[in-house]
């Protein structure tokens, strides 16, 4: 039984890589330029405190102010690791989506004890075409982070001792 689980997860991981590997030659595009590539605030972690108080840190364009401190913090961390190599930024988005899939699977298992139904739901979530935008378009990381924290919160609530 355990071997079947490992094989299923291995097949999922290989399918995940096969589905999304084409994102890595991608570059920055659209809003990625003003909010990431030209944004001087994200090149130093010393700006992190300001992300939580100044919506002007979101973009190189003054009219594009937004209060998204966690998103900016993730951008600053990516810059520290990858610099301006866009493949690394895409990898971060892909990893976030992968962790969201794992969290979603846990949620489905708790709601629907049927493992097959949980797998099918997670596969639909993992490979739905709309997921490609969240991985390829770097500025969509805000959506990936939103899903991550919502799913994490649900997992914590659903797996609190005494909860059914």
Protein backbone atom coordinates (compact mmCIF):
# COMPACT_ATOMS: atom_id res chain seq x y z
CA UNK A 1 0.00 0.00 0.00
CA UNK A 2 2.76 2.44 0.93
CA UNK A 3 4.58 1.68 -2.32
CA UNK A 4 1.42 2.50 -4.30
CA UNK A 5 1.20 5.87 -2.51
CA UNK A 6 4.82 6.68 -3.32
CA UNK A 7 4.37 5.69 -6.94
CA UNK A 8 1.24 7.84 -7.20
CA UNK A 9 3.10 10.85 -5.77
CA UNK A 10 6.05 10.22 -8.07
CA UNK A 11 3.74 10.12 -11.08
CA UNK A 12 2.09 13.35 -9.90
CA UNK A 13 5.46 15.06 -9.47
CA UNK A 14 6.65 13.96 -12.92
CA UNK A 15 3.35 15.10 -14.46
CA UNK A 16 3.65 18.43 -12.66
CA UNK A 17 7.15 18.97 -14.03
CA UNK A 18 6.11 17.86 -17.53
CA UNK A 19 3.15 20.24 -17.49
CA UNK A 20 4.97 23.33 -16.28
CA UNK A 21 8.62 22.99 -17.38
CA UNK A 22 8.07 25.36 -20.32
CA UNK A 23 7.67 28.28 -17.94
CA UNK A 24 11.41 28.45 -17.22
CA UNK A 25 12.57 30.11 -20.44
CA UNK A 26 9.92 32.77 -19.80
CA UNK A 27 10.82 36.32 -18.90
CA UNK A 28 9.24 39.25 -17.11
CA UNK A 29 6.22 40.72 -18.92
CA UNK A 30 3.31 43.14 -18.57
CA UNK A 31 3.06 44.48 -15.01
CA UNK A 32 6.11 42.47 -13.96
CA UNK A 33 8.25 45.34 -15.22
CA UNK A 34 6.90 48.18 -13.10
CA UNK A 35 6.17 46.09 -10.01
CA UNK A 36 9.24 43.84 -10.11
CA UNK A 37 11.96 44.54 -12.68
CA UNK A 38 12.06 48.34 -12.35
CA UNK A 39 11.11 48.41 -8.66
CA UNK A 40 14.18 49.56 -6.73
CA UNK A 41 12.52 48.81 -3.38
CA UNK A 42 12.77 45.04 -3.76
CA UNK A 43 16.52 44.83 -4.35
CA UNK A 44 17.30 45.10 -0.64
CA UNK A 45 15.81 43.35 2.36
CA UNK A 46 16.50 46.52 4.35
CA UNK A 47 13.37 47.95 2.68
CA UNK A 48 11.19 45.19 4.16
CA UNK A 49 9.91 47.29 7.06
CA UNK A 50 8.79 49.98 4.64
CA UNK A 51 6.72 47.43 2.67
CA UNK A 52 4.36 47.36 5.66
CA UNK A 53 3.87 51.12 5.81
CA UNK A 54 4.29 52.58 2.32
CA UNK A 55 2.02 51.47 -0.56
CA UNK A 56 4.35 53.37 -2.91
CA UNK A 57 6.89 50.55 -2.59
CA UNK A 58 4.71 48.34 -4.78
CA UNK A 59 5.74 49.83 -8.09
CA UNK A 60 8.21 52.01 -9.93
CA UNK A 61 5.16 53.93 -11.19
CA UNK A 62 3.89 56.37 -8.53
CA UNK A 63 0.26 56.02 -9.64
CA UNK A 64 0.34 52.23 -9.12
CA UNK A 65 0.39 52.26 -5.33
CA UNK A 66 -0.85 49.10 -3.60
CA UNK A 67 -0.50 47.77 -0.10
CA UNK A 68 0.88 44.24 -0.56
CA UNK A 69 3.71 43.83 1.94
CA UNK A 70 3.92 40.02 1.92
CA UNK A 71 4.05 40.01 -1.88
CA UNK A 72 6.85 42.59 -1.85
CA UNK A 73 8.70 40.62 0.79
CA UNK A 74 8.53 37.53 -1.42
CA UNK A 75 9.87 39.57 -4.34
CA UNK A 76 12.73 40.89 -2.22
CA UNK A 77 13.59 37.35 -1.12
CA UNK A 78 13.53 36.17 -4.73
CA UNK A 79 15.86 39.00 -5.72
CA UNK A 80 18.29 37.99 -2.96
CA UNK A 81 18.34 34.41 -4.26
CA UNK A 82 17.99 34.80 -8.05
CA UNK A 83 18.80 38.42 -8.87
CA UNK A 84 17.06 39.25 -12.15
CA UNK A 85 17.22 35.68 -13.50
CA UNK A 86 13.55 35.17 -14.29
CA UNK A 87 13.70 31.36 -14.20
CA UNK A 88 14.14 31.55 -10.41
CA UNK A 89 11.13 33.79 -10.00
CA UNK A 90 9.09 31.30 -12.03
CA UNK A 91 10.45 28.49 -9.85
CA UNK A 92 9.17 30.30 -6.75
CA UNK A 93 5.71 30.60 -8.30
CA UNK A 94 5.79 26.95 -9.34
CA UNK A 95 6.79 25.83 -5.85
CA UNK A 96 4.01 27.91 -4.33
CA UNK A 97 1.51 26.26 -6.66
CA UNK A 98 2.92 22.83 -5.79
CA UNK A 99 2.54 23.48 -2.05
CA UNK A 100 -0.98 24.78 -2.67
CA UNK A 101 -1.77 21.48 -4.39
CA UNK A 102 -0.49 19.52 -1.39
CA UNK A 103 -2.51 21.65 1.02
CA UNK A 104 -5.62 21.30 -1.15
CA UNK A 105 -5.18 17.52 -1.17
CA UNK A 106 -5.08 17.53 2.64
CA UNK A 107 -8.23 19.64 2.78
CA UNK A 108 -10.03 17.31 0.38
CA UNK A 109 -8.95 14.24 2.36
CA UNK A 110 -10.40 15.78 5.51
CA UNK A 111 -13.68 16.72 3.83
CA UNK A 112 -14.03 13.63 1.60
CA UNK A 113 -12.38 10.60 3.18
CA UNK A 114 -12.44 8.94 -0.25
CA UNK A 115 -8.81 9.07 -1.38
CA UNK A 116 -9.71 8.72 -5.07
CA UNK A 117 -12.03 11.74 -4.98
CA UNK A 118 -9.36 13.74 -3.17
CA UNK A 119 -6.79 12.82 -5.81
CA UNK A 120 -9.12 13.78 -8.63
CA UNK A 121 -9.91 17.13 -7.02
CA UNK A 122 -6.26 17.88 -6.43
CA UNK A 123 -5.35 16.90 -10.00
CA UNK A 124 -8.03 19.21 -11.37
CA UNK A 125 -6.68 22.03 -9.21
CA UNK A 126 -3.05 21.28 -10.12
CA UNK A 127 -3.47 21.02 -13.88
CA UNK A 128 -6.37 23.33 -14.64
CA UNK A 129 -5.30 25.67 -17.46
CA UNK A 130 -5.93 28.78 -15.36
CA UNK A 131 -3.04 27.69 -13.09
CA UNK A 132 -0.58 28.39 -15.89
CA UNK A 133 -1.19 32.12 -15.63
CA UNK A 134 -0.37 32.13 -11.93
CA UNK A 135 2.96 30.44 -12.58
CA UNK A 136 3.98 32.20 -15.79
CA UNK A 137 2.87 35.73 -14.96
CA UNK A 138 5.07 36.64 -12.00
CA UNK A 139 2.80 39.42 -10.78
CA UNK A 140 0.12 36.75 -10.16
CA UNK A 141 2.12 35.58 -7.18
CA UNK A 142 -0.36 37.56 -5.11
CA UNK A 143 -3.01 34.98 -6.10
CA UNK A 144 -0.70 32.09 -5.23
CA UNK A 145 0.07 33.62 -1.83
CA UNK A 146 -3.62 34.25 -1.16
CA UNK A 147 -4.46 30.62 -1.92
CA UNK A 148 -1.50 29.43 0.16
CA UNK A 149 -2.56 31.31 3.29
CA UNK A 150 -6.25 30.43 2.89
CA UNK A 151 -5.45 26.74 2.41
CA UNK A 152 -2.93 26.78 5.26
CA UNK A 153 -5.55 28.34 7.53
CA UNK A 154 -8.11 25.71 6.51
CA UNK A 155 -5.64 22.90 7.15
CA UNK A 156 -4.85 24.28 10.58
CA UNK A 157 -8.54 24.58 11.44
CA UNK A 158 -9.50 21.19 10.00
CA UNK A 159 -6.65 19.40 11.75
CA UNK A 160 -7.04 21.04 15.14
CA UNK A 161 -7.55 18.31 17.74
CA UNK A 162 -11.22 17.89 18.61
CA UNK A 163 -12.43 19.11 15.18
CA UNK A 164 -14.19 16.74 12.81
